[in-house]
Short mmCIF file of C-alpha atoms and ligand atoms in Angstrom, two decimals:
data_model
loop_
_atom_site.label_atom_id
_atom_site.label_comp_id
_atom_site.label_asym_id
_atom_site.label_seq_id
_atom_site.Cartn_x
_atom_site.Cartn_y
_atom_site.Cartn_z
CA MET A 946 -5.03 -34.73 -92.86
CA GLU A 947 -4.09 -33.14 -95.95
CA ARG A 948 -3.21 -37.16 -98.05
CA ILE A 949 -7.07 -38.40 -96.37
CA LYS A 950 -8.31 -35.71 -98.18
CA GLU A 951 -6.74 -36.10 -101.65
CA ALA A 952 -7.95 -40.03 -101.04
CA ILE A 953 -11.45 -38.63 -101.05
CA ALA A 954 -10.98 -36.78 -103.93
CA LYS A 955 -9.02 -39.28 -105.77
CA ALA A 956 -11.90 -41.58 -105.07
CA ARG A 957 -14.27 -39.35 -106.46
CA GLU A 958 -12.46 -38.12 -109.56
CA SER A 959 -11.83 -42.26 -110.17
CA LYS A 960 -13.53 -43.74 -113.19
CA THR A 961 -15.95 -46.01 -111.44
CA GLY A 962 -16.62 -43.20 -108.89
CA GLY A 963 -18.01 -39.47 -109.89
CA LEU A 964 -21.25 -38.74 -108.19
CA THR A 965 -22.60 -36.89 -111.15
CA ASP A 966 -24.72 -37.51 -113.83
CA ALA A 967 -23.31 -39.80 -116.90
CA PRO A 968 -25.62 -39.09 -119.41
CA GLY A 969 -26.27 -42.05 -122.02
CA ALA A 970 -25.40 -44.17 -119.48
CA ALA A 971 -27.02 -47.38 -119.47
CA ARG A 972 -28.72 -48.69 -116.22
CA LYS A 973 -28.43 -52.20 -114.81
CA ALA A 974 -30.58 -51.91 -111.90
CA VAL A 975 -32.44 -49.06 -110.72
CA LYS A 976 -33.77 -48.02 -106.90
CA GLY A 977 -32.64 -45.63 -104.59
CA ALA A 978 -29.42 -45.29 -105.38
CA ASP A 979 -28.52 -46.35 -109.39
CA VAL A 980 -26.03 -48.68 -110.42
CA ILE A 981 -24.97 -47.38 -114.35
CA ASP A 982 -22.29 -48.62 -116.62
CA GLY A 983 -19.16 -46.77 -115.32
CA PRO A 984 -20.18 -44.01 -112.39
CA ILE A 985 -22.47 -44.98 -109.72
CA VAL A 986 -25.52 -41.98 -109.34
CA TYR A 987 -27.05 -41.18 -106.06
CA ASN A 988 -29.91 -39.28 -107.66
CA GLN A 989 -32.04 -40.48 -104.79
CA THR A 990 -29.44 -41.65 -102.02
CA ARG A 991 -28.93 -38.18 -100.16
CA VAL A 992 -24.84 -37.45 -100.14
CA VAL A 993 -23.01 -36.24 -97.68
CA ASP A 994 -19.60 -34.80 -96.77
CA LEU A 995 -17.78 -36.72 -94.07
CA ASP A 996 -15.41 -34.70 -91.58
CA LEU A 997 -12.07 -36.23 -91.98
CA GLY A 998 -10.53 -35.15 -88.54
CA HIS A 999 -13.77 -36.49 -86.65
CA LEU A 1000 -12.66 -40.22 -88.76
CA GLU A 1001 -9.86 -40.15 -87.50
CA GLU A 1002 -10.86 -39.44 -84.03
CA ASN A 1003 -13.16 -42.64 -84.51
CA ARG A 1004 -10.76 -45.02 -85.83
CA ILE A 1005 -12.04 -44.95 -89.31
CA ILE A 1006 -8.63 -45.00 -91.37
CA THR A 1007 -9.74 -47.27 -94.34
CA ILE A 1008 -10.60 -44.10 -96.17
CA ASP A 1009 -7.00 -43.29 -95.97
CA ASN A 1010 -5.40 -46.09 -98.53
CA GLU A 1011 -1.70 -44.67 -97.43
CA ASP A 1012 -2.72 -45.47 -93.58
CA PRO A 1013 0.38 -48.07 -92.33
CA ASN A 1014 -2.98 -49.35 -89.84
CA SER A 1015 -5.10 -50.09 -92.97
CA ILE A 1016 -3.18 -53.08 -94.02
CA SER A 1017 -4.79 -54.76 -91.17
CA PHE A 1018 -8.35 -53.83 -93.02
CA ASP A 1019 -6.65 -54.53 -96.32
CA ILE A 1020 -5.85 -58.26 -95.16
CA LEU A 1021 -9.50 -58.91 -93.80
CA ARG A 1022 -11.50 -57.34 -96.82
CA THR A 1023 -9.37 -60.29 -99.00
CA GLN A 1024 -9.61 -62.94 -96.66
CA VAL A 1025 -13.75 -61.78 -95.95
CA LEU A 1026 -14.04 -61.65 -100.12
CA ALA A 1027 -12.56 -64.85 -101.04
CA LYS A 1028 -14.89 -67.11 -98.63
CA MET A 1029 -18.05 -64.99 -100.03
CA GLU A 1030 -17.13 -65.20 -103.41
CA ALA A 1031 -16.37 -68.96 -103.42
CA ASN A 1032 -20.04 -69.45 -101.53
CA ASN A 1033 -21.64 -66.70 -103.57
CA TRP A 1034 -22.62 -65.17 -100.49
CA ARG A 1035 -23.43 -61.47 -100.54
CA THR A 1036 -24.73 -60.38 -96.71
CA LEU A 1037 -22.25 -60.37 -93.88
CA ALA A 1038 -23.26 -59.75 -90.06
CA ILE A 1039 -20.71 -58.32 -87.47
CA THR A 1040 -21.22 -59.61 -83.91
CA SER A 1041 -19.13 -60.24 -81.18
CA PRO A 1042 -19.47 -62.09 -77.28
CA THR A 1043 -19.54 -58.77 -75.27
CA PRO A 1044 -19.83 -55.36 -75.89
CA ALA A 1045 -16.90 -52.76 -76.94
CA CYS A 1046 -14.83 -55.02 -78.53
CA GLY A 1047 -14.75 -52.81 -81.77
CA LYS A 1048 -17.78 -54.45 -83.92
CA THR A 1049 -18.86 -50.88 -85.50
CA VAL A 1050 -15.02 -49.65 -86.00
CA VAL A 1051 -14.25 -53.05 -87.43
CA ALA A 1052 -17.42 -52.93 -89.53
CA ILE A 1053 -17.55 -49.39 -91.05
CA ASN A 1054 -13.41 -50.17 -91.59
CA LEU A 1055 -14.16 -53.35 -93.57
CA ALA A 1056 -17.17 -51.31 -95.39
CA LEU A 1057 -14.88 -48.63 -96.62
CA SER A 1058 -12.07 -51.27 -97.65
CA ILE A 1059 -14.19 -52.42 -100.35
CA ALA A 1060 -16.24 -49.74 -101.51
CA LYS A 1061 -12.45 -48.70 -102.36
CA GLN A 1062 -10.30 -51.40 -103.09
CA THR A 1063 -13.00 -53.03 -104.99
CA ASP A 1064 -15.48 -53.18 -107.69
CA TYR A 1065 -18.59 -54.34 -104.74
CA THR A 1066 -20.44 -51.67 -103.66
CA ALA A 1067 -20.55 -51.78 -100.34
CA LEU A 1068 -23.83 -51.22 -97.89
CA LEU A 1069 -23.41 -50.89 -94.15
CA VAL A 1070 -26.51 -51.28 -92.05
CA ASP A 1071 -26.81 -50.32 -88.58
CA PHE A 1072 -28.84 -52.93 -87.04
CA ASP A 1073 -27.07 -51.83 -83.56
CA LEU A 1074 -30.74 -51.30 -83.04
CA ARG A 1075 -30.37 -50.50 -79.11
CA ARG A 1076 -27.06 -48.59 -79.57
CA PRO A 1077 -26.59 -47.56 -82.96
CA GLN A 1078 -23.02 -45.93 -83.21
CA VAL A 1079 -22.70 -45.92 -87.45
CA ALA A 1080 -24.09 -42.33 -87.60
CA ALA A 1081 -21.97 -40.74 -84.89
CA TYR A 1082 -18.73 -42.68 -85.79
CA LEU A 1083 -18.90 -41.57 -89.26
CA GLY A 1084 -20.56 -38.17 -88.09
CA LEU A 1085 -23.70 -38.35 -90.47
CA PRO A 1086 -26.24 -35.82 -90.54
CA LYS A 1087 -28.60 -36.38 -87.13
CA ASP A 1088 -32.03 -36.29 -89.18
CA ILE A 1089 -31.61 -39.37 -91.33
CA SER A 1090 -32.55 -42.68 -89.47
CA PHE A 1091 -33.89 -45.89 -89.88
CA ALA A 1092 -36.35 -45.87 -86.47
CA ASP A 1093 -38.18 -43.12 -88.14
CA TYR A 1094 -38.53 -45.33 -91.48
CA LEU A 1095 -40.30 -47.67 -88.68
CA ASP A 1096 -42.31 -45.21 -87.35
CA GLY A 1097 -43.22 -44.40 -90.97
CA LYS A 1098 -42.29 -40.98 -90.87
CA ILE A 1099 -40.38 -41.33 -93.43
CA GLU A 1100 -39.77 -43.40 -97.02
CA PHE A 1101 -37.41 -46.20 -97.09
CA ASN A 1102 -35.11 -44.30 -99.96
CA ASP A 1103 -35.11 -41.43 -97.54
CA THR A 1104 -32.92 -43.44 -94.61
CA LEU A 1105 -30.01 -43.90 -96.90
CA VAL A 1106 -27.16 -41.90 -97.60
CA ASN A 1107 -23.49 -41.79 -99.47
CA PRO A 1108 -21.24 -40.50 -97.69
CA GLY A 1109 -19.00 -39.08 -100.28
CA ILE A 1110 -17.28 -42.26 -101.31
CA PRO A 1111 -17.91 -44.00 -104.26
CA ARG A 1112 -20.03 -47.20 -104.03
CA PHE A 1113 -20.54 -47.04 -100.60
CA VAL A 1114 -24.10 -46.71 -98.94
CA VAL A 1115 -25.09 -46.45 -95.36
CA LEU A 1116 -28.29 -47.35 -94.06
CA PRO A 1117 -27.86 -45.36 -90.28
CA ASN A 1118 -29.52 -45.35 -87.08
CA ARG A 1119 -29.86 -42.18 -84.88
CA ARG A 1120 -32.04 -43.82 -81.98
CA PRO A 1121 -32.56 -46.61 -79.81
CA VAL A 1122 -35.31 -48.56 -81.03
CA LYS A 1123 -38.01 -50.50 -78.79
CA ASN A 1124 -38.76 -54.11 -78.82
CA SER A 1125 -36.22 -54.48 -81.03
CA THR A 1126 -35.93 -58.18 -81.62
CA GLU A 1127 -39.16 -58.53 -82.77
CA ILE A 1128 -38.56 -55.77 -85.01
CA LEU A 1129 -35.36 -57.52 -86.83
CA THR A 1130 -37.56 -60.61 -87.28
CA SER A 1131 -40.56 -58.47 -88.30
CA ARG A 1132 -41.64 -58.71 -91.93
CA LYS A 1133 -40.48 -55.34 -92.65
CA VAL A 1134 -37.64 -55.53 -91.76
CA LYS A 1135 -37.09 -59.44 -93.85
CA SER A 1136 -38.32 -57.13 -97.33
CA VAL A 1137 -35.58 -54.18 -96.21
CA VAL A 1138 -32.64 -56.98 -96.24
CA ALA A 1139 -33.98 -58.73 -99.15
CA ASP A 1140 -34.25 -55.30 -101.23
CA LEU A 1141 -31.11 -54.36 -99.92
CA ARG A 1142 -29.45 -57.18 -100.71
CA ASP A 1143 -30.68 -57.35 -104.27
CA ARG A 1144 -30.87 -53.75 -105.43
CA TYR A 1145 -27.36 -53.96 -107.02
CA GLU A 1146 -26.01 -57.20 -109.15
CA LYS A 1147 -22.37 -56.56 -107.24
CA ARG A 1148 -22.76 -55.47 -103.85
CA ILE A 1149 -22.24 -57.01 -99.78
CA CYS A 1150 -24.43 -55.51 -97.22
CA ILE A 1151 -22.64 -55.55 -93.87
CA PHE A 1152 -24.63 -55.61 -91.09
CA ASP A 1153 -23.36 -54.05 -87.71
CA LEU A 1154 -25.40 -56.28 -84.77
CA PRO A 1155 -24.95 -56.03 -81.35
CA PRO A 1156 -23.07 -58.29 -78.55
CA LEU A 1157 -24.70 -61.77 -78.67
CA LYS A 1158 -24.23 -62.26 -74.94
CA SER A 1159 -25.90 -58.84 -74.08
CA THR A 1160 -29.29 -59.45 -76.14
CA ASP A 1161 -30.89 -62.08 -78.49
CA ASP A 1162 -31.09 -59.49 -81.16
CA ALA A 1163 -28.06 -61.24 -83.24
CA ILE A 1164 -29.04 -64.77 -82.71
CA ALA A 1165 -32.63 -63.68 -83.68
CA PHE A 1166 -31.32 -61.53 -86.96
CA LEU A 1167 -28.57 -64.09 -87.85
CA PRO A 1168 -30.63 -66.38 -90.20
CA GLN A 1169 -31.35 -63.52 -92.38
CA VAL A 1170 -27.84 -63.19 -93.31
CA ASP A 1171 -25.41 -65.41 -95.80
CA CYS A 1172 -22.31 -65.49 -93.25
CA VAL A 1173 -20.87 -63.82 -89.63
CA LEU A 1174 -17.74 -62.28 -88.28
CA MET A 1175 -17.42 -62.29 -84.78
CA VAL A 1176 -14.83 -59.31 -83.57
CA VAL A 1177 -13.02 -60.24 -80.47
CA ALA A 1178 -11.32 -57.82 -77.98
CA SER A 1179 -7.53 -58.80 -76.95
CA GLY A 1180 -6.85 -58.82 -73.36
CA GLU A 1181 -10.78 -57.98 -72.75
CA THR A 1182 -12.89 -61.32 -74.53
CA LYS A 1183 -12.47 -64.33 -72.59
CA PRO A 1184 -11.64 -67.60 -74.14
CA SER A 1185 -14.40 -69.23 -72.39
CA GLU A 1186 -17.03 -66.44 -73.98
CA VAL A 1187 -15.43 -67.06 -77.76
CA LYS A 1188 -15.93 -70.99 -77.05
CA ASP A 1189 -19.67 -69.74 -75.64
CA CYS A 1190 -20.65 -67.70 -78.73
CA ARG A 1191 -19.08 -70.11 -81.22
CA ARG A 1192 -21.89 -72.68 -79.92
CA GLN A 1193 -24.26 -69.81 -80.29
CA LEU A 1194 -22.84 -69.44 -83.69
CA GLN A 1195 -22.81 -73.80 -84.71
CA SER A 1196 -26.20 -73.05 -87.10
CA SER A 1197 -24.51 -69.41 -88.93
CA ASN A 1198 -21.61 -69.38 -91.51
CA LEU A 1199 -18.88 -68.29 -89.30
CA LEU A 1200 -16.16 -66.61 -91.54
CA GLY A 1201 -13.98 -66.26 -88.89
CA VAL A 1202 -12.97 -64.16 -85.71
CA VAL A 1203 -11.08 -61.13 -85.55
CA LEU A 1204 -8.56 -60.14 -82.74
CA ASN A 1205 -9.53 -56.39 -82.57
CA LYS A 1206 -7.61 -54.51 -80.65
CA SER A 1207 -4.09 -56.44 -80.09
CA THR A 1208 -1.17 -54.45 -78.48
CA GLU A 1209 1.41 -56.44 -80.50
CA VAL A 1210 3.19 -54.29 -82.98
CA ALA A 1211 2.58 -55.47 -86.75
CA LYS A 1212 5.56 -56.73 -88.40
CA THR A 1213 5.75 -54.81 -91.72
CA TYR A 1214 7.75 -56.42 -94.44
CA TYR A 1215 9.10 -53.71 -96.63
CA TYR A 1216 8.47 -50.81 -94.65
N1 ATP B 1554 -8.23 -51.23 -82.76
C1 ATP B 1554 -8.35 -50.66 -81.41
N2 ATP B 1554 -7.77 -50.31 -80.65
C2 ATP B 1554 -7.83 -49.68 -79.84
N3 ATP B 1554 -9.44 -49.03 -79.73
C3 ATP B 1554 -10.35 -49.54 -80.54
C4 ATP B 1554 -9.81 -50.63 -81.45
N4 ATP B 1554 -11.23 -50.12 -82.37
C5 ATP B 1554 -12.37 -49.94 -81.24
N5 ATP B 1554 -11.66 -49.16 -80.23
C6 ATP B 1554 -12.28 -48.52 -79.56
O1 ATP B 1554 -13.09 -49.27 -78.89
C7 ATP B 1554 -14.39 -48.36 -78.31
C8 ATP B 1554 -15.64 -49.54 -78.68
O2 ATP B 1554 -15.45 -49.32 -80.62
P1 ATP B 1554 -17.01 -50.02 -80.68
O3 ATP B 1554 -17.81 -48.60 -80.76
O4 ATP B 1554 -16.59 -50.08 -82.44
O5 ATP B 1554 -17.24 -51.15 -80.52
P2 ATP B 1554 -18.56 -51.81 -80.58
O6 ATP B 1554 -18.06 -53.53 -80.11
O7 ATP B 1554 -19.31 -52.04 -81.92
O8 ATP B 1554 -19.32 -51.42 -79.33
P3 ATP B 1554 -20.53 -51.76 -78.75
O9 ATP B 1554 -21.18 -53.40 -78.22
O10 ATP B 1554 -21.25 -50.92 -77.66
O11 ATP B 1554 -21.72 -51.87 -79.71
C9 ATP B 1554 -14.46 -47.32 -78.83
O12 ATP B 1554 -13.86 -46.37 -78.25
C10 ATP B 1554 -13.09 -47.34 -79.81
O13 ATP B 1554 -12.24 -46.37 -80.44
MG1 MG B 1555 -21.37 -51.30 -82.35
#
């Protein structure tokens, strides 16, 4: 736990990190959260502290660079970014054939890994509108919800949260949304996606989506993103389900398939 605390403190102090205003710094892009030369200033996005024990309980491990399990996410991050950079892609959806394969755990760890280890800003969006879990896994305050924006109760900028990690912003949702397929393909959501994508020069947007076989939400939303990652659960997902979903994803840029929940012990080289 101490190590995780140190990791957060270090990230906050790093030269690309600080969360305080940097007088005189030139702005490159402004809206919601601002990018300046050097530190990022979250002067509109709400900053909240994460509970490290809660993160560990929910398998959010890439907050700690020293966690031996984070190596899998380092490899995933490098592979994902290499493909996205090569194609100039900036938006990535995460889905799976069936529920509980680990999409949300993978989405959060990948987004954190990108924010902490690269010079990209990572934006994590909870677009599993029927069963939102990102906020619960991160332990974010209950009063910040995309559903409230959809209902016209709050301004869009009030839905964004910085969980105390530089270059990491979350668009959480706290309650299920009715007519989610219609919402995900609505003009309002299309404009949100375009705005989020273009808000920063160097930003990767990750969208946590529902499973492909449970609803048509994911397939309806996918045309709005550049590429998609499929998460499957070792020992749970059937080969026929993977095949079926690959067929469903034929018109999308499938970056690859993540085999999650593997019980095989990773062979380490140096350690
Ligand atoms: N690599 C893993 N090893 C063991 N358990 C895991 C792993 N990844 C995720 N889990 C656990 O599996 C459960 C489902 O994970 P998660 O919520 O990320 O799946 P999901 O695909 O997003 O589910 P849903 O379809 O309901 O959105 C959680 O209890 C999570 O802690
Ligand atoms: Mg999920």
